[in-house]
Coordinates of C-alpha atoms in Angstrom, one line a residue:
Chain A
M1 CA -17.3 29.6 -50.0
S2 CA -17.3 26.1 -48.5
L3 CA -16.5 23.3 -50.9
L4 CA -17.9 20.7 -48.5
I5 CA -21.0 18.8 -49.7
K6 CA -23.5 18.5 -46.9
D7 CA -24.5 15.0 -46.1
E8 CA -28.1 15.4 -45.1
S9 CA -30.9 13.1 -46.1
P10 CA -34.5 14.4 -46.5
E11 CA -37.3 13.5 -44.1
K12 CA -39.7 12.0 -46.5
L13 CA -38.2 9.3 -48.9
I14 CA -41.4 8.6 -50.8
G15 CA -43.2 11.4 -52.5
E16 CA -46.9 12.0 -52.7
D17 CA -47.1 10.5 -56.2
G18 CA -45.8 7.2 -54.7
K19 CA -42.4 7.6 -56.4
R20 CA -39.0 7.6 -54.7
L21 CA -36.6 10.5 -54.4
D22 CA -34.9 9.7 -57.7
G23 CA -38.2 9.1 -59.5
R24 CA -38.2 5.4 -59.4
D25 CA -41.1 3.1 -58.6
L26 CA -41.0 1.0 -55.4
N27 CA -39.7 -2.1 -57.2
E28 CA -37.6 -0.4 -59.9
L29 CA -33.9 -0.9 -60.2
R30 CA -31.3 1.9 -60.8
P31 CA -29.7 1.9 -64.2
I32 CA -26.9 -0.8 -64.4
M33 CA -23.9 -0.9 -66.7
M34 CA -21.4 -3.7 -66.7
E35 CA -18.2 -4.2 -68.6
V36 CA -15.6 -7.0 -68.6
G37 CA -11.9 -6.9 -69.4
V38 CA -11.2 -3.3 -68.4
I39 CA -7.8 -3.7 -66.8
P40 CA -5.2 -5.0 -69.2
N41 CA -2.6 -6.0 -66.7
A42 CA -5.0 -8.1 -64.6
D43 CA -5.8 -11.7 -65.3
G44 CA -9.4 -10.8 -65.2
S45 CA -11.3 -7.6 -64.5
A46 CA -14.7 -6.0 -64.6
Y47 CA -16.4 -2.7 -64.0
I48 CA -19.9 -1.9 -62.9
E49 CA -21.9 1.3 -62.7
W50 CA -25.0 0.8 -60.6
G51 CA -26.8 4.0 -60.0
G52 CA -24.2 6.1 -58.1
N53 CA -21.9 3.2 -57.4
K54 CA -18.8 2.8 -59.5
V55 CA -16.8 -0.3 -58.8
Y56 CA -13.7 -1.9 -60.3
A57 CA -12.7 -5.5 -59.7
A58 CA -9.4 -7.1 -60.7
V59 CA -8.5 -10.8 -60.3
Y60 CA -4.9 -12.1 -60.1
G61 CA -4.0 -15.7 -60.0
P62 CA -4.0 -18.6 -59.3
R63 CA -0.6 -17.7 -58.1
E64 CA 1.8 -18.6 -55.3
V65 CA 0.7 -17.9 -51.7
H66 CA 2.6 -15.5 -49.6
P67 CA 3.1 -16.0 -46.6
R68 CA 3.6 -19.7 -47.4
H69 CA 2.0 -21.0 -44.3
D70 CA -1.4 -19.7 -45.5
A71 CA -1.3 -22.2 -48.3
R72 CA -3.5 -25.3 -48.2
P73 CA -2.2 -28.5 -49.7
D74 CA -5.6 -29.8 -50.8
R75 CA -7.2 -26.7 -52.3
G76 CA -6.5 -23.1 -53.4
I77 CA -7.5 -20.2 -51.3
L78 CA -9.5 -17.1 -52.2
R79 CA -8.7 -13.7 -50.9
T80 CA -11.0 -10.7 -51.5
F81 CA -10.1 -7.1 -50.7
Y82 CA -13.0 -4.7 -50.5
R83 CA -11.7 -1.1 -50.4
M84 CA -13.3 2.3 -50.6
T85 CA -11.3 5.1 -52.1
T86 CA -11.0 8.2 -50.0
F87 CA -13.1 10.2 -52.4
S88 CA -15.9 7.7 -52.8
V89 CA -18.1 9.1 -50.1
S90 CA -19.1 12.7 -49.2
E91 CA -16.7 13.0 -46.3
R92 CA -13.2 11.8 -46.7
K93 CA -12.8 8.2 -45.9
R94 CA -9.6 7.2 -44.1
P95 CA -7.7 4.9 -46.4
A96 CA -6.8 2.3 -43.8
P97 CA -9.1 -0.8 -43.9
G98 CA -11.5 -0.6 -41.0
R99 CA -13.8 -3.0 -39.3
R100 CA -16.6 -2.5 -41.9
E101 CA -14.3 -3.2 -44.9
K102 CA -12.8 -6.3 -43.4
E103 CA -16.3 -7.6 -42.7
I104 CA -17.5 -6.9 -46.2
S105 CA -14.4 -8.5 -47.7
M106 CA -15.2 -11.6 -45.6
I107 CA -18.8 -11.9 -46.6
I108 CA -18.0 -11.4 -50.3
K109 CA -15.5 -14.2 -50.0
M110 CA -17.9 -16.5 -48.2
A111 CA -20.6 -15.8 -50.9
I112 CA -18.3 -16.5 -53.8
E113 CA -16.0 -19.4 -52.6
P114 CA -18.6 -22.2 -52.8
V115 CA -19.1 -21.8 -56.6
L116 CA -15.4 -21.9 -57.5
F117 CA -13.4 -25.0 -58.2
L118 CA -10.5 -24.0 -56.0
E119 CA -9.5 -27.7 -55.4
L120 CA -8.0 -27.7 -58.9
Y121 CA -5.3 -25.2 -57.7
P122 CA -3.8 -26.6 -54.5
D123 CA -1.1 -24.5 -52.8
S124 CA -2.1 -21.3 -54.6
V125 CA -4.2 -18.3 -54.2
V126 CA -6.8 -16.3 -56.2
E127 CA -6.9 -12.7 -55.3
V128 CA -9.8 -10.4 -56.0
F129 CA -9.2 -6.6 -55.5
I130 CA -12.4 -4.6 -55.4
E131 CA -12.0 -0.8 -55.5
I132 CA -15.0 1.4 -55.0
I133 CA -14.6 4.7 -56.8
S134 CA -18.0 6.1 -55.9
A135 CA -20.4 4.8 -53.3
D136 CA -24.2 5.3 -53.2
G137 CA -25.8 2.5 -51.2
G138 CA -25.7 -1.2 -51.9
T139 CA -22.0 -1.4 -52.6
R140 CA -21.7 -4.9 -51.2
C141 CA -24.2 -6.1 -53.7
A142 CA -22.5 -4.4 -56.6
C143 CA -19.2 -5.8 -55.4
I144 CA -20.5 -9.4 -55.5
A145 CA -21.9 -8.9 -58.9
V146 CA -18.7 -7.4 -60.3
A147 CA -16.3 -9.8 -58.5
I148 CA -17.9 -12.9 -60.0
L149 CA -17.7 -11.3 -63.5
A150 CA -14.0 -10.6 -63.0
L151 CA -13.4 -14.2 -61.8
A152 CA -15.3 -15.6 -64.9
D153 CA -13.2 -13.3 -67.1
A154 CA -10.0 -14.6 -65.5
G155 CA -11.0 -18.1 -66.6
I156 CA -11.4 -19.5 -63.0
P157 CA -13.7 -22.6 -63.3
M158 CA -17.0 -22.0 -61.6
K159 CA -20.4 -23.6 -61.3
G160 CA -22.3 -20.5 -62.1
L161 CA -22.8 -16.8 -61.5
I162 CA -23.9 -15.0 -58.3
T163 CA -26.1 -12.0 -58.3
A164 CA -27.0 -9.7 -55.4
V165 CA -29.4 -6.9 -54.6
A166 CA -30.7 -5.2 -51.5
A167 CA -34.3 -4.8 -50.5
G168 CA -35.5 -2.4 -47.8
K169 CA -38.3 -0.7 -46.0
V170 CA -38.8 3.1 -46.3
D171 CA -41.7 5.1 -44.9
G172 CA -43.5 1.8 -44.1
K173 CA -43.3 0.6 -47.8
L174 CA -41.1 -2.2 -49.2
I175 CA -38.6 -1.1 -51.8
I176 CA -36.0 -2.8 -53.9
D177 CA -32.4 -1.6 -54.6
C178 CA -31.9 1.0 -51.8
S179 CA -30.0 4.1 -52.7
G180 CA -27.6 5.8 -50.3
D181 CA -30.2 8.0 -48.6
E182 CA -32.7 5.1 -48.3
D183 CA -30.0 3.0 -46.8
K184 CA -29.2 5.5 -44.1
S185 CA -32.6 6.7 -43.0
G186 CA -34.8 3.8 -44.0
E187 CA -36.4 1.4 -41.6
A188 CA -34.8 -1.8 -42.8
D189 CA -32.1 -3.1 -45.2
L190 CA -31.9 -6.6 -46.6
P191 CA -29.0 -7.4 -48.9
C192 CA -29.4 -10.8 -50.5
A193 CA -27.3 -12.8 -53.1
I194 CA -28.3 -16.0 -55.0
S195 CA -26.0 -18.5 -56.6
W196 CA -27.8 -19.6 -59.7
Y197 CA -26.4 -23.1 -60.1
N198 CA -28.5 -24.4 -57.2
N199 CA -30.8 -21.5 -56.7
Q200 CA -29.7 -21.1 -53.1
I201 CA -29.0 -18.0 -51.0
A202 CA -25.3 -17.1 -50.9
L203 CA -25.7 -14.0 -48.8
L204 CA -28.4 -12.7 -46.5
Q205 CA -27.9 -9.9 -44.1
F206 CA -30.5 -8.0 -42.2
D207 CA -30.6 -4.7 -40.4
G208 CA -33.8 -3.0 -39.1
I209 CA -37.4 -4.0 -38.3
M210 CA -39.7 -6.0 -40.6
N211 CA -42.4 -8.5 -39.8
L212 CA -42.3 -12.0 -41.3
E213 CA -44.9 -11.3 -44.0
E214 CA -42.9 -8.3 -45.2
F215 CA -39.7 -10.4 -45.2
D216 CA -41.3 -13.0 -47.4
K217 CA -42.6 -10.4 -49.7
S218 CA -39.2 -8.8 -49.9
I219 CA -37.5 -12.1 -50.8
D220 CA -40.0 -12.5 -53.6
Q221 CA -39.2 -9.0 -54.9
I222 CA -35.5 -9.7 -54.6
I223 CA -35.7 -12.8 -56.7
E224 CA -37.6 -11.0 -59.4
A225 CA -35.0 -8.2 -59.5
L226 CA -32.1 -10.6 -59.5
E227 CA -33.3 -12.3 -62.6
K228 CA -33.1 -9.0 -64.4
I229 CA -29.5 -8.3 -63.1
R230 CA -28.4 -11.8 -64.0
K231 CA -29.3 -11.2 -67.6
L232 CA -27.2 -8.1 -67.6
Q233 CA -24.3 -10.0 -66.2
E234 CA -24.6 -12.7 -68.9
E235 CA -24.7 -10.1 -71.6
A236 CA -21.6 -8.3 -70.2
L237 CA -19.6 -11.5 -70.3
K238 CA -20.6 -12.4 -73.8
K239 CA -20.4 -8.9 -75.2
R240 CA -16.6 -8.8 -75.2
Y241 CA -16.5 -11.6 -77.8
I242 CA -19.7 -11.0 -79.6
D243 CA -18.8 -7.4 -80.4
V244 CA -15.7 -8.7 -82.3
R245 CA -17.8 -11.1 -84.3
D246 CA -20.5 -8.5 -85.2
H247 CA -17.8 -6.2 -86.3
L248 CA -16.5 -8.9 -88.7
K249 CA -19.8 -10.1 -89.9
N250 CA -19.9 -8.2 -93.2
Y251 CA -16.3 -9.0 -93.9
K252 CA -15.8 -10.7 -97.3
P253 CA -12.4 -12.3 -97.6
K254 CA -10.6 -12.1 -100.9
V255 CA -9.0 -15.5 -101.6
V256 CA -5.3 -15.0 -102.2
T257 CA -2.8 -17.8 -102.5
T258 CA 0.7 -17.3 -101.1
N259 CA 2.2 -17.8 -104.6
N260 CA 0.8 -14.6 -106.1
I261 CA 1.6 -12.4 -103.1
E262 CA 4.4 -10.6 -104.9
E263 CA 2.3 -9.8 -107.9
K264 CA -0.4 -8.6 -105.6
I265 CA 1.9 -6.3 -103.7
D266 CA 3.4 -5.0 -106.9
S267 CA 0.0 -4.2 -108.4
N268 CA -1.1 -2.6 -105.1
N269 CA 2.1 -0.5 -105.0
Q270 CA 1.4 0.7 -108.5
K271 CA -2.1 1.5 -107.7
N272 CA -1.0 3.4 -104.6
Q273 CA 1.6 5.3 -106.6
N274 CA -0.9 6.3 -109.2
G275 CA -3.4 7.3 -106.6
G276 CA -0.8 9.3 -104.8
D277 CA 0.2 11.2 -107.9
Q278 CA -3.4 12.1 -108.6
T279 CA -4.0 13.5 -105.2
E280 CA -0.8 15.5 -105.3
Chain B
M1 CA -3.4 -29.0 -75.4
E2 CA -2.0 -30.5 -78.5
V3 CA -3.4 -32.1 -81.7
E4 CA -6.9 -32.4 -80.4
D5 CA -7.2 -28.7 -79.6
I6 CA -5.9 -27.6 -82.9
D7 CA -8.5 -29.8 -84.5
E8 CA -11.2 -28.1 -82.5
F9 CA -10.2 -24.7 -83.8
D10 CA -11.3 -25.7 -87.3
I11 CA -10.4 -22.9 -89.5
N12 CA -12.6 -24.1 -92.3
Q13 CA -15.7 -24.1 -90.1
M14 CA -18.6 -22.4 -91.8
K15 CA -20.4 -21.3 -88.7
D16 CA -19.4 -19.4 -85.6
K17 CA -19.4 -21.5 -82.4
E18 CA -21.8 -20.6 -79.6
I19 CA -20.2 -18.5 -76.8
V20 CA -21.2 -19.9 -73.4
I21 CA -20.7 -18.5 -69.9
P22 CA -20.3 -20.3 -66.5
G23 CA -23.4 -22.1 -65.3
E24 CA -25.0 -22.1 -68.7
V25 CA -26.9 -25.3 -69.5
L26 CA -25.3 -27.0 -72.4
S27 CA -27.5 -30.1 -72.6
E28 CA -30.2 -31.8 -70.6
D29 CA -29.9 -35.0 -72.5
L30 CA -27.6 -37.2 -70.4
T31 CA -28.4 -40.4 -72.3
N32 CA -26.8 -39.2 -75.5
F33 CA -24.2 -36.8 -74.2
T34 CA -21.4 -37.0 -71.7
P35 CA -19.8 -34.0 -70.0
G36 CA -16.3 -33.5 -71.5
R37 CA -13.6 -30.9 -70.8
G38 CA -14.7 -27.6 -69.3
T39 CA -18.0 -28.9 -68.2
T40 CA -19.6 -30.6 -65.3
K41 CA -22.8 -32.5 -64.4
Q42 CA -25.2 -30.6 -62.2
G43 CA -28.3 -32.7 -61.4
N44 CA -29.6 -33.9 -64.8
K45 CA -27.9 -31.1 -66.8
I46 CA -24.5 -30.5 -68.3
I47 CA -23.2 -27.0 -67.4
S48 CA -20.3 -25.0 -68.5
L49 CA -17.5 -23.9 -66.2
F50 CA -15.8 -21.3 -68.3
V51 CA -16.5 -18.4 -70.7
G52 CA -15.7 -20.2 -73.9
L53 CA -16.9 -21.9 -77.1
K54 CA -19.2 -24.9 -77.0
V55 CA -17.9 -27.8 -79.1
I56 CA -19.6 -31.2 -79.5
R57 CA -17.4 -34.0 -80.5
K58 CA -19.0 -37.4 -80.9
N59 CA -21.0 -37.7 -77.7
Y60 CA -18.9 -35.4 -75.6
V61 CA -19.9 -31.8 -74.8
N62 CA -16.8 -29.7 -74.4
V63 CA -16.1 -26.0 -73.6
I64 CA -12.9 -24.5 -74.9
P65 CA -12.1 -21.6 -72.5
L66 CA -11.2 -18.3 -74.0
R67 CA -9.1 -17.2 -71.1
G68 CA -7.2 -18.9 -68.3
I69 CA -3.8 -19.8 -67.0
Y70 CA -1.4 -22.3 -68.4
T71 CA -1.1 -25.7 -66.6
P72 CA 2.4 -27.2 -67.0
T73 CA 2.3 -30.6 -68.7
E74 CA 5.1 -33.1 -69.0
G75 CA 6.8 -32.8 -72.4
D76 CA 5.7 -29.3 -73.2
K77 CA 8.3 -26.9 -74.6
V78 CA 7.8 -23.5 -73.0
I79 CA 9.6 -20.2 -72.9
G80 CA 10.8 -19.1 -69.5
V81 CA 12.5 -16.0 -68.1
I82 CA 15.0 -16.5 -65.3
I83 CA 13.7 -14.6 -62.3
D84 CA 16.1 -15.9 -59.6
K85 CA 19.2 -18.0 -59.2
N86 CA 21.2 -19.6 -56.4
P87 CA 24.3 -21.8 -56.4
V88 CA 22.3 -24.9 -57.2
K89 CA 19.4 -23.9 -59.4
W90 CA 17.7 -21.3 -61.5
K91 CA 14.0 -20.3 -61.0
L92 CA 12.1 -19.6 -64.2
D93 CA 8.9 -17.7 -64.7
I94 CA 7.0 -19.9 -67.2
N95 CA 3.7 -18.0 -67.0
A96 CA 2.2 -20.7 -64.8
R97 CA 1.0 -20.9 -61.3
N98 CA 4.4 -21.9 -59.9
F99 CA 7.9 -21.0 -61.1
G100 CA 9.9 -23.8 -62.9
I101 CA 13.2 -25.2 -61.6
L102 CA 16.2 -25.6 -63.8
K103 CA 19.2 -27.5 -62.4
P104 CA 22.7 -27.1 -63.9
S105 CA 22.9 -30.8 -64.5
N106 CA 19.9 -30.6 -66.8
T107 CA 21.6 -28.0 -69.0
V108 CA 24.6 -30.1 -70.0
A109 CA 24.5 -33.1 -72.3
R110 CA 25.2 -36.4 -70.6
T111 CA 28.1 -37.1 -72.9
Q112 CA 29.7 -33.8 -72.0
K113 CA 29.3 -34.3 -68.3
F114 CA 31.7 -37.2 -68.1
R115 CA 34.3 -36.2 -70.7
K116 CA 37.9 -36.8 -69.8
G117 CA 39.9 -34.0 -68.2
R118 CA 36.8 -32.3 -66.7
P119 CA 37.0 -31.9 -63.0
D120 CA 34.1 -33.3 -61.0
G121 CA 31.3 -30.8 -60.7
A122 CA 32.5 -28.5 -63.4
Y123 CA 29.0 -28.1 -64.7
E124 CA 27.4 -28.0 -61.3
T125 CA 27.3 -24.2 -61.0
T126 CA 24.8 -21.6 -62.0
E127 CA 27.1 -19.2 -63.7
K128 CA 26.0 -20.1 -67.2
F129 CA 22.8 -18.1 -67.2
S130 CA 21.9 -14.9 -65.4
V131 CA 18.7 -13.3 -64.2
G132 CA 16.6 -11.9 -67.1
D133 CA 17.8 -14.5 -69.7
V134 CA 15.2 -15.9 -72.0
L135 CA 15.3 -19.7 -72.4
I136 CA 13.3 -22.2 -74.3
V137 CA 13.0 -25.2 -72.0
K138 CA 11.2 -28.5 -71.9
I139 CA 9.1 -29.6 -68.9
T140 CA 10.4 -33.0 -67.6
Q141 CA 8.2 -33.3 -64.6
A142 CA 5.0 -31.6 -63.6
D143 CA 2.2 -32.3 -61.2
R144 CA -0.3 -30.2 -59.1
L145 CA 1.8 -30.1 -56.0
H146 CA 5.4 -29.6 -57.1
H147 CA 7.3 -27.0 -59.0
P148 CA 7.8 -28.1 -62.6
E149 CA 11.3 -29.5 -63.4
L150 CA 12.9 -28.1 -66.6
T151 CA 15.6 -29.1 -69.0
T152 CA 17.5 -27.3 -71.8
Q153 CA 18.6 -30.6 -73.4
G154 CA 16.9 -31.2 -76.7
K155 CA 16.1 -29.8 -80.1
Y156 CA 15.5 -26.0 -80.3
L157 CA 16.1 -25.7 -76.6
G158 CA 18.4 -23.3 -74.8
K159 CA 19.1 -19.6 -74.4
R160 CA 17.9 -17.1 -76.9
H161 CA 20.5 -14.4 -77.6
S162 CA 18.3 -12.3 -79.9
G163 CA 14.7 -11.9 -81.1
K164 CA 11.5 -10.7 -79.5
L165 CA 9.2 -12.2 -77.0
I166 CA 5.5 -11.6 -76.9
E167 CA 2.7 -12.9 -74.7
I168 CA -0.9 -13.8 -75.5
P169 CA -3.6 -15.7 -73.4
P170 CA -2.5 -19.4 -73.4
P171 CA -6.0 -20.7 -74.6
K172 CA -5.5 -18.8 -77.9
I173 CA -2.2 -20.5 -78.8
P174 CA -3.9 -23.2 -80.9
R175 CA -5.3 -20.5 -83.1
I176 CA -1.8 -19.1 -83.8
I177 CA -0.8 -22.6 -84.9
G178 CA -3.9 -23.3 -86.9
R179 CA -5.1 -26.6 -88.2
K180 CA -2.0 -28.8 -88.9
G181 CA 0.1 -25.7 -88.6
S182 CA -1.6 -23.8 -91.4
M183 CA -1.6 -20.4 -89.7
I184 CA 1.9 -20.5 -88.4
N185 CA 3.3 -21.5 -91.9
L186 CA 1.4 -18.7 -93.4
L187 CA 2.9 -16.2 -90.9
K188 CA 6.4 -17.6 -91.5
E189 CA 6.1 -17.4 -95.2
M190 CA 4.6 -14.0 -95.5
T191 CA 6.7 -12.2 -92.9
N192 CA 10.1 -14.0 -93.3
C193 CA 10.3 -14.5 -89.6
N194 CA 11.4 -17.4 -87.3
I195 CA 8.6 -18.1 -84.9
F196 CA 8.6 -20.4 -81.9
V197 CA 5.2 -20.8 -80.3
T198 CA 4.9 -22.4 -76.9
Q199 CA 1.9 -23.7 -75.0
N200 CA 2.4 -21.2 -72.1
G201 CA 1.2 -18.3 -74.2
R202 CA 4.7 -17.0 -75.2
I203 CA 5.9 -16.5 -78.7
W204 CA 9.5 -15.9 -79.7
I205 CA 10.1 -14.3 -83.0
Q206 CA 13.1 -13.2 -85.0
G207 CA 12.9 -11.6 -88.4
D208 CA 15.5 -10.3 -90.9
N209 CA 14.4 -6.7 -90.3
F210 CA 12.5 -4.7 -87.8
E211 CA 9.5 -3.9 -90.0
N212 CA 8.7 -7.5 -90.6
E213 CA 8.9 -8.3 -86.9
M214 CA 6.5 -5.4 -86.1
L215 CA 4.1 -6.6 -88.8
L216 CA 4.2 -10.1 -87.3
I217 CA 3.5 -8.8 -83.8
D218 CA 0.5 -6.7 -85.0
T219 CA -0.8 -9.8 -86.9
I220 CA -0.5 -12.0 -83.8
H221 CA -2.4 -9.5 -81.7
K222 CA -5.1 -9.4 -84.4
I223 CA -5.4 -13.2 -84.3
E224 CA -5.6 -12.9 -80.5
T225 CA -8.6 -10.5 -80.6
E226 CA -10.4 -12.5 -83.3
A227 CA -9.5 -16.0 -82.1
H228 CA -13.2 -17.0 -81.7
T229 CA -14.3 -16.0 -85.1
S230 CA -14.5 -18.1 -88.3
G231 CA -12.7 -17.5 -91.6
L232 CA -9.6 -16.2 -89.8
T233 CA -6.9 -17.4 -92.2
D234 CA -8.2 -15.6 -95.2
R235 CA -8.7 -12.4 -93.2
I236 CA -5.1 -12.6 -91.9
K237 CA -3.8 -13.1 -95.4
D238 CA -5.6 -10.0 -96.5
F239 CA -4.4 -8.1 -93.5
I240 CA -0.8 -8.9 -94.0
I241 CA -1.0 -8.0 -97.7
N242 CA -2.7 -4.7 -97.0
E243 CA -0.4 -3.8 -94.2
K244 CA 2.7 -4.6 -96.3
T245 CA 1.4 -2.3 -99.0
R246 CA 0.6 0.4 -96.5
R247 CA 3.9 0.2 -94.7
G248 CA 5.9 -0.3 -97.9
I249 CA 7.4 -3.6 -97.0
N250 CA 8.4 -6.0 -99.8

């Protein structure tokens, strides 16, 4: 019995009921889950599950640059590493970084760099390591969303968040948030990122055929979808701290002065001993 | 990161402070408010740069970050670990962007250096400390472009031969100290431990027994996770008392 999973995509991507293969509407997003502070040894980290995508991002720095000649005396530098694990796609991916990975690392860096205050850290480097555990279309968008969360968690000063999503065209219809199959056999793919502090486009790539009207309509749909994802990002960043507060909300402190600690301990000990005797 | 910060972490505050994220609009009223620390002006708005707590003091809008690295400042006492040495200097990891530099001449008192009978350069070697040693040092010189210069001359400074070293995020250090040192005094009294808290996020502790030290470490980690909540001191008091009973420490 073969253990290989066949990598075939169906002919029709939109069913007769007007829904997509995974049952979504044309402008519906896949379920998204984000978490911050998942890697204890990193200075900042984040995790995202976006449909079938599972991505970790870890931030280290600002720290010293090696090799030293890469350092800039007037500003810090940003390095991003987009890597896919060998098991993230249906056929084994060779682990060496290829042309595609280098390109995506570069575009993520170019999208993120303008919002960071790297001039506060001259002669140093901030490194973002993005590992894709599972890939299912639109990984570069997921990577941008998760990388900015990890940077915010690391305490790197920034003007605002960045959010990304891909639009596309499948069977002559405009869709939002392409899945893996739609990415491969669709007619067009349009990943787009927006930096929210000035509402400008941070990333725009295009592949396929679309007319100008469709393009404009896609951008409108993208902005609508990005607003939703942005809210999830904001929640994820705050959740880490709000959870602790909520947990402590019903806590009623007993006021104890340091003078009567010993009495308190003695009485507690007695209580415990009594309690212990009863249970035994 | 000194007196002002400790004041901002007001332990007696009745209300939790608002948690803000980068890019969040803190105020649109630029006539009455000025962007303070951790904020910037974007158009006619004041926005936050960090994930942190929003604090308004007088007419300044500040954001206290909840995470971030330590920036060396002149005069700070920090705990460093020697990571490298050569015949003329030691390199110390001080939990900052760059390693600190400690020169042998800065480890000896000036009066000692010129004492009679000492050959020239007797103190100019790096044999005194070895790699891995934990030192409490003071920063004598620090700026954005150079490695910080360190010294071991001063009160409480020098090599630590015993005790334990723990690390927490540097922005949470003011919470360990508390308002006018209230929290640190509480910890010292209740656990019978010596504590030395430094601005780079490292804490050196030494107690009379192992149980007390472990209790103190657990308490510090509790403070770290609950640093952004109110009513912390009372909760910590309760925690220590309960834990003492549970663990059977007197």
